[in-house]
Coordinates of C-alpha atoms and ligand atoms in Angstrom, one line a residue:
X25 CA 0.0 0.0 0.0
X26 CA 1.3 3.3 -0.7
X27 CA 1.7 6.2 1.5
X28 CA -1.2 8.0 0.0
X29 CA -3.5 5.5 1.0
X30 CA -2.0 5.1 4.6
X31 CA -2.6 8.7 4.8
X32 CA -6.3 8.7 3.2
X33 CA -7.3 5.3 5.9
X34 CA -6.2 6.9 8.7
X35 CA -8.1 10.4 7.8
X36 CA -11.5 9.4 7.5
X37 CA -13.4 12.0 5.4
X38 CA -17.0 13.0 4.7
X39 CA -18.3 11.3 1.4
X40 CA -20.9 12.1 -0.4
X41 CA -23.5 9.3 -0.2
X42 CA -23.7 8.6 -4.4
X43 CA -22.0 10.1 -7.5
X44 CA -24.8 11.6 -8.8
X45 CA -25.2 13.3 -5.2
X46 CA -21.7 14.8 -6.1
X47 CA -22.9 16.0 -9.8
X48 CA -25.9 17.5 -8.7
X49 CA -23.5 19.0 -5.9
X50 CA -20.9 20.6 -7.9
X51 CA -23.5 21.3 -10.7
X52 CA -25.4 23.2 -8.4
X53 CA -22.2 24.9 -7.6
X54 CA -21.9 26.5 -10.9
X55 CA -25.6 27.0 -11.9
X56 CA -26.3 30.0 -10.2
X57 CA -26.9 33.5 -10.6
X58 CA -24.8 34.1 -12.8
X59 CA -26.4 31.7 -15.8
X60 CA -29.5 33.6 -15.5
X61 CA -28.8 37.0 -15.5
X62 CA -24.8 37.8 -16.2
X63 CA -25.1 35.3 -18.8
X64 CA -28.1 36.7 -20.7
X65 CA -26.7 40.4 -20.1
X66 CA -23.3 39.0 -21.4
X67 CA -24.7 37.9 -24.8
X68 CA -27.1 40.8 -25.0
X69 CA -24.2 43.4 -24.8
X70 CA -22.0 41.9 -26.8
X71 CA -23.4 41.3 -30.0
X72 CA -25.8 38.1 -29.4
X73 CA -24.8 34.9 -30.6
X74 CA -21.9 36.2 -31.0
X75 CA -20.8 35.7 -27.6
X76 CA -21.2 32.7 -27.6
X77 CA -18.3 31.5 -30.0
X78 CA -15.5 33.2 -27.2
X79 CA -17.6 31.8 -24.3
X80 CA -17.4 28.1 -26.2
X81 CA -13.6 29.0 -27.0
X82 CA -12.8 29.9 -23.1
X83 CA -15.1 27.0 -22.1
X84 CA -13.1 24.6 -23.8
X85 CA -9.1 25.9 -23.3
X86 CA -9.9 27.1 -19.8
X87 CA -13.4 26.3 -18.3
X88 CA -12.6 22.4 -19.0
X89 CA -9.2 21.9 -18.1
X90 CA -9.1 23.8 -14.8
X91 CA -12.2 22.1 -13.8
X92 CA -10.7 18.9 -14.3
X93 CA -7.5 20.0 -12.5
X94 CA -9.6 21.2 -9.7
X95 CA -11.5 17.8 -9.2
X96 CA -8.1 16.1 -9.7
X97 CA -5.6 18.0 -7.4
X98 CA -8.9 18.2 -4.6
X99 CA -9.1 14.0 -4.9
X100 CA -5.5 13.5 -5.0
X101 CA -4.9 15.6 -1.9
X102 CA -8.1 15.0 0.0
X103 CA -8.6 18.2 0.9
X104 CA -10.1 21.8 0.9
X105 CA -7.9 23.8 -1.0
X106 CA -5.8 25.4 1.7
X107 CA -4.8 21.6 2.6
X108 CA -4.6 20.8 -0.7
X109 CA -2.0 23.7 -1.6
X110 CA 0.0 22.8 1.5
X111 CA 0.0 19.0 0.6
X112 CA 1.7 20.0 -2.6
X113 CA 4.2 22.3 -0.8
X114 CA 3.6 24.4 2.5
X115 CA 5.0 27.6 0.8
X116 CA 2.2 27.6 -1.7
X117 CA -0.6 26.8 1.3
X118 CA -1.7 30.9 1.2
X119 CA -2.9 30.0 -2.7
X120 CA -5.7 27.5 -1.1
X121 CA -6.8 30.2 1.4
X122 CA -6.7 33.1 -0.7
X123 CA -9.1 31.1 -2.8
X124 CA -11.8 30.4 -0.1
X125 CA -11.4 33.9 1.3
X126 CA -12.3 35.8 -1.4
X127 CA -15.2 33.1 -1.9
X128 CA -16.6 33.5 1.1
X129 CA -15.9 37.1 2.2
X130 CA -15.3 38.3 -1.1
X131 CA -18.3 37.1 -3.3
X132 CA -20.6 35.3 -0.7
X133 CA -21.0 38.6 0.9
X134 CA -22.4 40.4 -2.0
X135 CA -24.0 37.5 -4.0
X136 CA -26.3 36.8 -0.8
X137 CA -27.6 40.3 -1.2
X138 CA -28.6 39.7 -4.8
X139 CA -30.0 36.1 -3.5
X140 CA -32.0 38.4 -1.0
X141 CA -33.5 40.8 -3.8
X142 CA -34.5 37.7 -5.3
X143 CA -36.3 37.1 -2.5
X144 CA -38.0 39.9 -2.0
X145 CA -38.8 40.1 -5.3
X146 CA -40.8 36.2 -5.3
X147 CA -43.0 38.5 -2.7
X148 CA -43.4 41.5 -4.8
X149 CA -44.4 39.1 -7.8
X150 CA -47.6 38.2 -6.3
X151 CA -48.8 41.5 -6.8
X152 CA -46.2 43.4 -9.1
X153 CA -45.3 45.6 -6.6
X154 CA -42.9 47.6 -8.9
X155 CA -46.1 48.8 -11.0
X156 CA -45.8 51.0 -14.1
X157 CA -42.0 52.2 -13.3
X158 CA -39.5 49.1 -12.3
X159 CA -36.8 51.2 -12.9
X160 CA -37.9 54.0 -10.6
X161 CA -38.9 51.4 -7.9
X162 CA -36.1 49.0 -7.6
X163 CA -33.5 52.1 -7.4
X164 CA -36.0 54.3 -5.7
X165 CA -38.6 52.9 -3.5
X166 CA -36.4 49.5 -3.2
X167 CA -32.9 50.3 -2.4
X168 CA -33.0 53.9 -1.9
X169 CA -29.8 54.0 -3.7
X170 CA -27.8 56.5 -2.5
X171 CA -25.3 59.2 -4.9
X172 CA -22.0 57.3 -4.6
X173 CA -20.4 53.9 -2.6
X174 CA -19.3 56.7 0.3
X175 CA -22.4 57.1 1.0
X176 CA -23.8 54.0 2.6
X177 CA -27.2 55.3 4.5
X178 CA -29.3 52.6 6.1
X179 CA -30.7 49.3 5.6
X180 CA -34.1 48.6 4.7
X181 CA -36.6 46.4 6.6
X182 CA -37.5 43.8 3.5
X183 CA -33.5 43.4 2.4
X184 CA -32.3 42.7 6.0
X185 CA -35.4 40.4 6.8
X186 CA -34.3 38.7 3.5
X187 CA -30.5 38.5 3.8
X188 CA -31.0 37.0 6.9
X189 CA -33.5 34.3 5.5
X190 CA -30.8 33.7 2.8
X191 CA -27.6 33.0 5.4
X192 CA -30.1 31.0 7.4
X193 CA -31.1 28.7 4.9
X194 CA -27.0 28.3 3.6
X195 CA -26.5 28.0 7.0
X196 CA -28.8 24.9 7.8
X197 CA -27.7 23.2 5.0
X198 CA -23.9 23.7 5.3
X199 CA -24.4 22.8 9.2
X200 CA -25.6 19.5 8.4
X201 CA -22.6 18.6 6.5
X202 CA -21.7 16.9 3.2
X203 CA -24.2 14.3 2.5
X204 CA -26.9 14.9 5.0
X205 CA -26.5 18.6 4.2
X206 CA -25.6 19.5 0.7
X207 CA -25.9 16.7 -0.8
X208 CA -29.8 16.0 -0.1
X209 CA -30.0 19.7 -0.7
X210 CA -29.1 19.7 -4.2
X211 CA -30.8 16.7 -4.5
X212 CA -33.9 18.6 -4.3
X213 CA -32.7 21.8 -5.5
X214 CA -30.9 21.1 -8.8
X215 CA -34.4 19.1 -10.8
X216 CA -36.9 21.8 -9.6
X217 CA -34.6 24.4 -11.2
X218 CA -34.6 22.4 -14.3
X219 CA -38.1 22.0 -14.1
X220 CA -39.0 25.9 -13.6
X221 CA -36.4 26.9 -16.1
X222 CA -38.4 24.4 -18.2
X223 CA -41.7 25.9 -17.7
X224 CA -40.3 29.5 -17.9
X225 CA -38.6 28.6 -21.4
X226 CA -42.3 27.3 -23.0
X227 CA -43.9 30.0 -21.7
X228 CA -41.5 32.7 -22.7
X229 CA -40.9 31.5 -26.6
X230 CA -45.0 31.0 -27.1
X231 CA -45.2 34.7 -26.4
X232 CA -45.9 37.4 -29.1
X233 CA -43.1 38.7 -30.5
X234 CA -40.5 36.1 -28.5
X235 CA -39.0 34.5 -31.8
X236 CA -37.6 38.6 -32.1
X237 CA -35.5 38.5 -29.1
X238 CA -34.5 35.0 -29.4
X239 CA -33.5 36.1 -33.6
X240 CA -31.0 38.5 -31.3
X241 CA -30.3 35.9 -28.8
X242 CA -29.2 33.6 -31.9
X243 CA -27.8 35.6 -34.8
X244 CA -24.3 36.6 -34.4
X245 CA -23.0 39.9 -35.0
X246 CA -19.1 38.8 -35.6
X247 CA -17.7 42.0 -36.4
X248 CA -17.7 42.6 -32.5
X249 CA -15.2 39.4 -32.7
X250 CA -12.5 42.3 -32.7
X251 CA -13.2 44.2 -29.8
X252 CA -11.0 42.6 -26.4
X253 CA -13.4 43.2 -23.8
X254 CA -15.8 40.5 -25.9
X255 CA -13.3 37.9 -24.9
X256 CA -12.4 39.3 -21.6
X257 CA -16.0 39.2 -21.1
X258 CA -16.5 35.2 -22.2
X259 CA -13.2 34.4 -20.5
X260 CA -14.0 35.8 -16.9
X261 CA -17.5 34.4 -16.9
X262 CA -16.1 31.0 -17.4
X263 CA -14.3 31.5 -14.0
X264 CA -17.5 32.7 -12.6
X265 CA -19.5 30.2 -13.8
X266 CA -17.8 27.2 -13.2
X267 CA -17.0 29.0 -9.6
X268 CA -13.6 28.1 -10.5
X269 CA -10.5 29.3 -8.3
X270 CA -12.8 29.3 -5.3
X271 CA -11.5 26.1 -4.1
X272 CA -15.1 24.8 -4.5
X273 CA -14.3 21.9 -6.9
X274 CA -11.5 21.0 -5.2
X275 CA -13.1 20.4 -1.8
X276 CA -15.9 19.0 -3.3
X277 CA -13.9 16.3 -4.9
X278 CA -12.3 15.7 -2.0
X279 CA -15.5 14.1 -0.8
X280 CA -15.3 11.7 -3.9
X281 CA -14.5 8.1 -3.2
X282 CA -11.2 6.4 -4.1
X283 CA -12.3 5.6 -7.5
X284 CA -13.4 8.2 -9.6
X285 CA -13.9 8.8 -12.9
X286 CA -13.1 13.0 -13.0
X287 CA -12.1 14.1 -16.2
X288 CA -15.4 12.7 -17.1
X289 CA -17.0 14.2 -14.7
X290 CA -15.0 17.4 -15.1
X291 CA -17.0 17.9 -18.4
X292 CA -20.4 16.4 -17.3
X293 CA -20.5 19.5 -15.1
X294 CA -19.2 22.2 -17.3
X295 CA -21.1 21.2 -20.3
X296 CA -24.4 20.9 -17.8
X297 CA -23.7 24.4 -16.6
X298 CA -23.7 25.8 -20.1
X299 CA -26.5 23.5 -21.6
X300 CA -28.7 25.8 -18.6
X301 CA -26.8 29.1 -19.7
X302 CA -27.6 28.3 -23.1
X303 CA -31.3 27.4 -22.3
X304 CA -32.2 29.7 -19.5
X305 CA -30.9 32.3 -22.1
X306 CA -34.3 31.3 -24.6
X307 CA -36.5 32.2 -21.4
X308 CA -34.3 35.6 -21.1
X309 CA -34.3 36.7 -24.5
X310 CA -38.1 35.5 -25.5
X311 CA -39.2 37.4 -22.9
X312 CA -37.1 40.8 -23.9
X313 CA -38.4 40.1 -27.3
X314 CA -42.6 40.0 -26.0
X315 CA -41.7 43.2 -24.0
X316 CA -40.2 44.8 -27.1
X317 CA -42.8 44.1 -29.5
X318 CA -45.6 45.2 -26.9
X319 CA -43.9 48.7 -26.6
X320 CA -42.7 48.7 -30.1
X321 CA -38.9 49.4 -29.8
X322 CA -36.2 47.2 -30.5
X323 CA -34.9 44.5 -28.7
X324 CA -31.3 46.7 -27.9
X325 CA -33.2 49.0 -26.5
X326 CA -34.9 47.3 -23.5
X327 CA -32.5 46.8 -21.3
X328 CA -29.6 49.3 -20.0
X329 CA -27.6 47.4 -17.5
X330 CA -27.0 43.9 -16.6
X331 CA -28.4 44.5 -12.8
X332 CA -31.6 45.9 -14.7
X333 CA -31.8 43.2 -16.8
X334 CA -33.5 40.8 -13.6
X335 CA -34.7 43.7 -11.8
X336 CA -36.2 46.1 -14.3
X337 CA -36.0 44.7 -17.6
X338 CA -37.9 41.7 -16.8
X339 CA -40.2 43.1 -13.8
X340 CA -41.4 45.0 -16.6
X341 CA -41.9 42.4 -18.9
X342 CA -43.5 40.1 -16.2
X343 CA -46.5 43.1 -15.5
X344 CA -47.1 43.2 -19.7
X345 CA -47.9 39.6 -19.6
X346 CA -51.3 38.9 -21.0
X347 CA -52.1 35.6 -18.6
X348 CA -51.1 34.9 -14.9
X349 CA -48.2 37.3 -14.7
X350 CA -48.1 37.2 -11.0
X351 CA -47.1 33.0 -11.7
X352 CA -44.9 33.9 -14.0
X353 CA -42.6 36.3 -12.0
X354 CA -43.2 34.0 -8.6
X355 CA -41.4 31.3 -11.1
X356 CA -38.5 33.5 -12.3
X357 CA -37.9 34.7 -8.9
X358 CA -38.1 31.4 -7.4
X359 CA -35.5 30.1 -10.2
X360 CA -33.1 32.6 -8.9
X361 CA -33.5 32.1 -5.4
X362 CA -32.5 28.5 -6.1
X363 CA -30.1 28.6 -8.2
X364 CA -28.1 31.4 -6.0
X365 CA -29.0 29.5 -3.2
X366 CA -27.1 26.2 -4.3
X367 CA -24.0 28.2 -5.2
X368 CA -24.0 30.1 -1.5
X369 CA -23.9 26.7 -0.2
X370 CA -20.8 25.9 -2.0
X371 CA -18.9 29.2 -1.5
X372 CA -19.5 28.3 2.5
X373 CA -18.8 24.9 2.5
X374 CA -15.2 26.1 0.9
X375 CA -14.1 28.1 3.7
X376 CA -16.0 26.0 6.4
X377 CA -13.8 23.2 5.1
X378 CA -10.8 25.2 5.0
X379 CA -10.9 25.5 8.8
X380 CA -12.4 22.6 9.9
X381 CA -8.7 20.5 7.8
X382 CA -6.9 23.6 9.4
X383 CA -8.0 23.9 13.0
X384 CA -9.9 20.6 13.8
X385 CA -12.8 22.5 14.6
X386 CA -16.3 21.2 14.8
X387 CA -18.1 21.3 11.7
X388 CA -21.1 23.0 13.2
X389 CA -19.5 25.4 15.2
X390 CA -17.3 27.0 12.3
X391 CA -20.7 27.0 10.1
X392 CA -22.4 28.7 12.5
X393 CA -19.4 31.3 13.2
X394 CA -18.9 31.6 9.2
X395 CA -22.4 32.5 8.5
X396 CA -23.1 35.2 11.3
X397 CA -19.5 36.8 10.0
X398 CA -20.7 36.0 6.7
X399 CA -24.6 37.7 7.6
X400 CA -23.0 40.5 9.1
X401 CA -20.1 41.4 6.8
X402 CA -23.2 41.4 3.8
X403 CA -25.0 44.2 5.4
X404 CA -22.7 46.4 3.9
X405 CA -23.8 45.4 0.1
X406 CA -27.3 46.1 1.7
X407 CA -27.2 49.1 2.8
X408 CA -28.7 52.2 0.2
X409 CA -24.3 52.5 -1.6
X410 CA -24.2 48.7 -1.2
X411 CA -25.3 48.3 -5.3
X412 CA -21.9 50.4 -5.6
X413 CA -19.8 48.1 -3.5
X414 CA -21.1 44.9 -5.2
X415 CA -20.5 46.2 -8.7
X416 CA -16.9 47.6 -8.1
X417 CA -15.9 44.1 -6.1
X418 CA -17.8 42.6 -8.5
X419 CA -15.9 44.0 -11.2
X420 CA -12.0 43.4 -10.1
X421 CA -12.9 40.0 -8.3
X422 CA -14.1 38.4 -11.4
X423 CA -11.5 40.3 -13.3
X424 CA -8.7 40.1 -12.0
X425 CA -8.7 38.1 -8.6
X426 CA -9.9 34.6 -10.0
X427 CA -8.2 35.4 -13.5
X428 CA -4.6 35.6 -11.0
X429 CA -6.0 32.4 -8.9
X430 CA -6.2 30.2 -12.1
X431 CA -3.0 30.9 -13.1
X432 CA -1.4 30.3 -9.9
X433 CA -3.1 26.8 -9.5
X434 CA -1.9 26.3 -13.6
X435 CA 1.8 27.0 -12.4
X436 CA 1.7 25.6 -8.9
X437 CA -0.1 22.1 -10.0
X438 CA 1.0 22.4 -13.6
X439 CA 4.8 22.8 -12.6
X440 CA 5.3 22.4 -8.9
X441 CA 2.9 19.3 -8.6
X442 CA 3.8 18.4 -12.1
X443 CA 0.7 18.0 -14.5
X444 CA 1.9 14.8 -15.4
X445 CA 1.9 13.5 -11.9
X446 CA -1.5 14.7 -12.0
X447 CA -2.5 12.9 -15.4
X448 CA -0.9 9.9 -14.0
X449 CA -2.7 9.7 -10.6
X450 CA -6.4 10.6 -12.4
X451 CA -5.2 8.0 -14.9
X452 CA -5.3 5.8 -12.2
X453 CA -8.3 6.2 -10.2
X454 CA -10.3 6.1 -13.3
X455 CA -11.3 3.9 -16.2
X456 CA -10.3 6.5 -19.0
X457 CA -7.3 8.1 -19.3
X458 CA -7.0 11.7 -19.7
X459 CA -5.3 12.6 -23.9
X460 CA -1.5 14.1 -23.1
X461 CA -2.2 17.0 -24.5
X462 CA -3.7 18.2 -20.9
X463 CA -0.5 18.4 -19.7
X464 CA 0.4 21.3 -22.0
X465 CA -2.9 23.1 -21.6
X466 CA -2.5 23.1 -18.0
X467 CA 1.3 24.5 -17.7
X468 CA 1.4 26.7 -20.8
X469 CA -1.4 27.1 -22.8
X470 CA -3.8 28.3 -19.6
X471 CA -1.1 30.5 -18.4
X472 CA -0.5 32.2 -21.7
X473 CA -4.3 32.8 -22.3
X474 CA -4.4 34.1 -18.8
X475 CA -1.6 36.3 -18.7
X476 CA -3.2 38.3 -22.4
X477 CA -6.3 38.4 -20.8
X478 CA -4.6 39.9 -17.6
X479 CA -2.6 42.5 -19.5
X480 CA -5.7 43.6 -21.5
X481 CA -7.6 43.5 -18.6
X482 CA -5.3 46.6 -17.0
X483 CA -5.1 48.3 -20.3
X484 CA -8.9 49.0 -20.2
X485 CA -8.9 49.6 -16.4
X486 CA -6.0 52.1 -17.0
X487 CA -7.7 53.7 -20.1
X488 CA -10.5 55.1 -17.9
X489 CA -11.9 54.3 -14.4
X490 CA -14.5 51.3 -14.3
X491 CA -17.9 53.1 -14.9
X492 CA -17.0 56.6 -13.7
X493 CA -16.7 55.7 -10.0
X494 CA -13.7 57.9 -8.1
X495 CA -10.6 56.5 -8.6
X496 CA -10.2 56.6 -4.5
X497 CA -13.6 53.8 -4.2
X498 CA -12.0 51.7 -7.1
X499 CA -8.6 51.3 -5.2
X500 CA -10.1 50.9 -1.7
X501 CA -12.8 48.2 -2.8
X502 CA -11.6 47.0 -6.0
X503 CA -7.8 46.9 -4.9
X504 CA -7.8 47.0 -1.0
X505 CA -10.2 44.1 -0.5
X506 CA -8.6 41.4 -2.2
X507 CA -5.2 42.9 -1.1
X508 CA -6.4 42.4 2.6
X509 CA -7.7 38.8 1.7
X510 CA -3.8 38.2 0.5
X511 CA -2.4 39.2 3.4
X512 CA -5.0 37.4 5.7
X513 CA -4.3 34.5 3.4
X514 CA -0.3 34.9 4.1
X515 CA -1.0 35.0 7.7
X516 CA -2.7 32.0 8.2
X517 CA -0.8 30.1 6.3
X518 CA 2.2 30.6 8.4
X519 CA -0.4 29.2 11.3
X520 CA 0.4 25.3 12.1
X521 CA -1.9 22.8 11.0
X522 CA -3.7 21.2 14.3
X523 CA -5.7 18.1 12.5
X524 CA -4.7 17.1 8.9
X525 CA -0.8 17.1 8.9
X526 CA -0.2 18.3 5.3
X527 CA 3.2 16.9 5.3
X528 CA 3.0 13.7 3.8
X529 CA 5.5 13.3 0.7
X530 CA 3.8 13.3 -2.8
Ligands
PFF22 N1 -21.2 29.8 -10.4 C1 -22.2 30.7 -9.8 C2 -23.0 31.5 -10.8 O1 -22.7 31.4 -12.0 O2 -23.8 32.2 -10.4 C3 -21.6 31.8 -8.9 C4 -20.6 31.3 -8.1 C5 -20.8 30.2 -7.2 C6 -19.4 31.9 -8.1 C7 -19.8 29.8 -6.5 C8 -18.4 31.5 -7.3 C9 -18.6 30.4 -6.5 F1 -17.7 29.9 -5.8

C-alpha cells in the first residue's frame, strides 16, 4: 500500500453518499446567478450569438481543463484547497486560502444580497409591486440608492429580513454537513430548477413577439469578434461560472470516493452548466423580445444594464404579460433564489472546510461562526451605496482576482505538482485516461491565455476608471479588498496545522 492511502485510511473523510449526489453537488455549484442573469446580459451586450463562440472557445481551453485540475488536485490531496496547496508544498498553502477567502468574504458577501432581492422580489411578484415604473422602484422605493459607494445610508426592513433568510437557509444546509446537508439539498434543489427553467422557457418563446428577441439571442454579430473586452468578457464568466479558483471543486472532490472517474466528470458539469446558460438564455431573450414588441422598440433597446436586466427589464416584462403574470414572476424569482442558493452553499462549505482541515474545529460550530461573520459582513452590500460596493468588487474579483487564482493553480499544479503526476494519478483512479495534451494546456497554454487576458484587462482599467466611479472607491474596494484577503491569506498560512498534517511526501 502506498503512503497515499495510509494517509487517506487513517483520515476518514466526509463522502458524499452517491455520484450523482456529487454531480448535482458541484453542478449546483456552478448553476447559479450568474447563468440567469450575467449570462443573458453578457450575450445581449456583446453582439448576441456572438458571444457565444469566445464563451465556447474559453469553455473549452480554460473552463474544461481547470475544472478537471480542480476535481483532480482536490481528490489527490483530500482536501479543501488550503490543505490541498500545502500538501503539494507548504509555501504555496496561502494559494488554497486566498481562494476560499475571497469566496466567502469576497463574493458570498455580495452574492447573498442579490439572493436576498430575489427574494423579495418572489414577494413582490404576487402583486407586481414595482407597478408602471420598475426602474424608478427598484433604485428608488427599493434600495433607496444613494449618490455614490461613500455614502452608505441605512438598511431597509424587507432586504435585511431577507438577507437573513438567505444565510439561514445556507447556514442549515452547510451545518448538516456533506451528505446529509448539501448533498440532499441539491438533491432537491438542482431538478426543480430544471423544471421551472423548463416551464419559464415554454412559456416565454410562445409569447408574441419572443421569436424577435430569441432572432438577437441567436444571430451573431461577428464583427464585435474584434473588440477585447468580448473575450475578456467570455473568458471571466467561465471562472465565474464554473466557480472556478474558489476552491469549490476542489473540496468538493475531496468528498469523492477512491475511484473516480473526474475528467469525465469534469465535463459532465461544465457542459451541464452551459446547456442551462444556453437554455435559460431562450426564457431571457423570449421574454425581452414579448416586451419589445408590446412597446414597439427594439430589442437593444430594453435593457440598459446587466443588474436591470433581472430587476427592471424583466419586472417590466413580467406586468405586460397577457395571462397569470403574477405566476410567472413567482417562477423566475423562485429560479433565482434556487439557483443562487445552491451556489452560496458551495462558497461556504469552501471556507468552512478550510478550517475545519486547518484547526480541527467542529463542523457545526465553524458553520455557524462563518455565516453570522458572513450575515453581518453582507450588510454592507445592503445598505442604500451597497449596489456600488457589489458592482466595483464585482468587477476586479471576477477580473482580476480569479483570473490571478487560475494561473497560480496552472503553475503551482501544472509545474510544482507536475501535470503529469497529476495525469498519471487521475489516470489511475479512473477507467479513461485523460489525452497528453492536458498536460500542455495546463502548464502553458492556460497561463498564456491568462496572462493576455490579464494585460488587456489593465489596459482597459487604466484607459478610464470602471464606470466613472472615483478612482479613490476603485482602489479601496476594487484593490484594497482582495489585497487584505492576501495578506489574511499569508498569515494563516504561516499558522500550524492542528488536524490534517499536510506533510505527507507526494
Ligand atoms: N457559479 C455561480 C454562478 O454562476 O452564479 C456563482 C458562483 C458560485 C461563483 C460559487 C463562485 C462560486 F464559488
Amino acid at each position: 500500500m502506498s503512503e497515499h492511502e495510509l494517509s487517506y485510511d487513517h483520515q476518514p473523510r466526509a463522502q458524499w453518499k452517491s455520484h450523482i449526489g456529487f454531480i448535482l453537488a458541484a453542478i449546483g455549484s456552478a448553476v447559479g446567478l450568474g447563468n440567469i442573469w450575467r449570462f443573458s446580459y453578457l450575450c445581449y451586450k456583446n453582439g448576441g450569438g456572438a458571444f457565444l463562440v469566445p464563451y465556447i472557445i474559453a469553455l473549452v481551453v480554460v473552463g474544461i481543463p481547470l475544472m478537471t485540475l480542480e476535481l483532480g488536485v482536490g481528490h489527490k490531496m483530500r482536501g479543501s484547497s488550503p490543505l490541498s496547496f500545502a500538501r503539494i508544498n507548504r509555501k504555496w498553502e496561502w494559494c488554497g486560502w486566498w481562494a476560499v477567502i475571497c469566496a466567502m468574504f469576497g463574493i458570498m458577501l455580495y452574492y447573498s444580497v442579490v439572493i436576498a432581492w430575489c427574494l423579495n422580489y418572489v414577494f413582490f411578484s404576487f402583486s407586481l409591486a414595482w407597478g408602471e415604473d420598475p426602474n424608478g422602484f427598484f433604485f428608488g422605493e427599493y434600495l433607496k440608492l444613494s449618490d455614490g459607494p461613500f455614502n452608505l445610508g441605512s438598511i431597509s426592513i424587507p432586504i435585511l429580513g431577507a438577507l437573513l433568510a438567505v444565510w439561514f437557509l445556507c447556514w442549515v444546509v452547510v451545518y448538516y454537513g456533506v451528505e446529509k446537508g448539501v448533498e440532499r439539498a441539491n438533491k432537491i434543489f438542482m431538478p426543480l430548477l430544471l423544471v421551472l427553467i423548463l416551464v419559464l422557457v415554454g412559456w416565454s418563446v410562445n409569447l408574441e413577439g419572443a421569436a424577435k428577441g430569441i432572432a438577437v439571442y441567436l444571430t451573431p454579430d461577428f464583427s464585435l469578434l474584434s473588440q477585447p473586452h468580448i473575450w475578456i468578457d467570455a473568458f471571466s464568466q467561465i471562472f465565474f461560472t464554473l466557480s472556478l479558483a474558489f476552491g469549490i471543486m476542489i473540496v468538493y472532490a475531496s468528498y469523492l470516493p477512491r475511484k473516480a472517474n473526474l475528467a469525465k466528470d469534469a465535463v459532465i458539469i461544465a457542459i451541464g452548466n452551459s446547456l442551462f446558460s444556453l437554455v435559460a438564455g431562450f426564457a431571457v431573450f423570449g421574454t425581452l423580445g414579448y416586451m419589445a414588441t408590446i412597446k414597439g422598440v427594439e430589442v437593444s433597446e430594453v435593457v440598459k444594464e446587466s443588474i436591470g436586466l433581472a430587476f427592471v427589464a424583466y419586472p417590466q416584462a413580467i406586468s405586460l404579460m397577457p395571462n397569470f403574470a403574477e405566476v410567472f414572476g413567482v417562477i423566475f424569482f423562485v429560479s433565482l433564489v434556487i439557483a443562487g442558493l445552491s451556489s452560496g452553499v458551495s462558497l461556504v462549505e469552501a471556507f468552512s472546510s478550510a478550517m475545519i482541515d486547518k484547526y480541527g474545529f467542529q463542523r457545526k460550530t465553524v458553520v455557524t461562526f462563518t455565516c453570522v461573520i458572513g450575515f453581518l459582513g453582507s450588510l454592507v452590500f445592503a445598505t442604500q451605496g451597497g449596489l456600488f460596493w457589489l458592482d466595483i468588487v464585482d468587477h476586479f474579483i471576477t477580473h482580476y482576482e480569479l483570473v490571478i487564482i487560475g494561473l497560480l493553480e496552472c503553475l503551482v499544479i501544472g509545474w510544482v505538482l507536475k501535470a503529469e503526476v497529476l495525469r498519471q494519478y487521475m489516470d489511475d483512479v479512473s477507467s479513461t485516461n485523460l489525452p497528453k495534451i492536458w498536460d500542455f494546456c495546463v502548464k502553458i497554454m492556460v497561463p498564456v491565455v491568462l496572462v493576455v487576458l490579464l494585460v488587456n484587462d489593465l489596459k482597459t482599467e487604466f484607459a478610464e476608471p470602471y464606470e466613472g466611479y472615483p478612482v479613490s472607491a476603485l482602489v479601496f474596494l476594487g484593490v484594497g479588498w482582495p489585497l487584505v484577503g492576501l495578506i489574511a491569506s499569508i498569515i494563516i498560512s504561516k499558522a500550524p496545522w492542528v488536524r490534517e498534517s499536510p506533510d505527507y511526501e507526494i
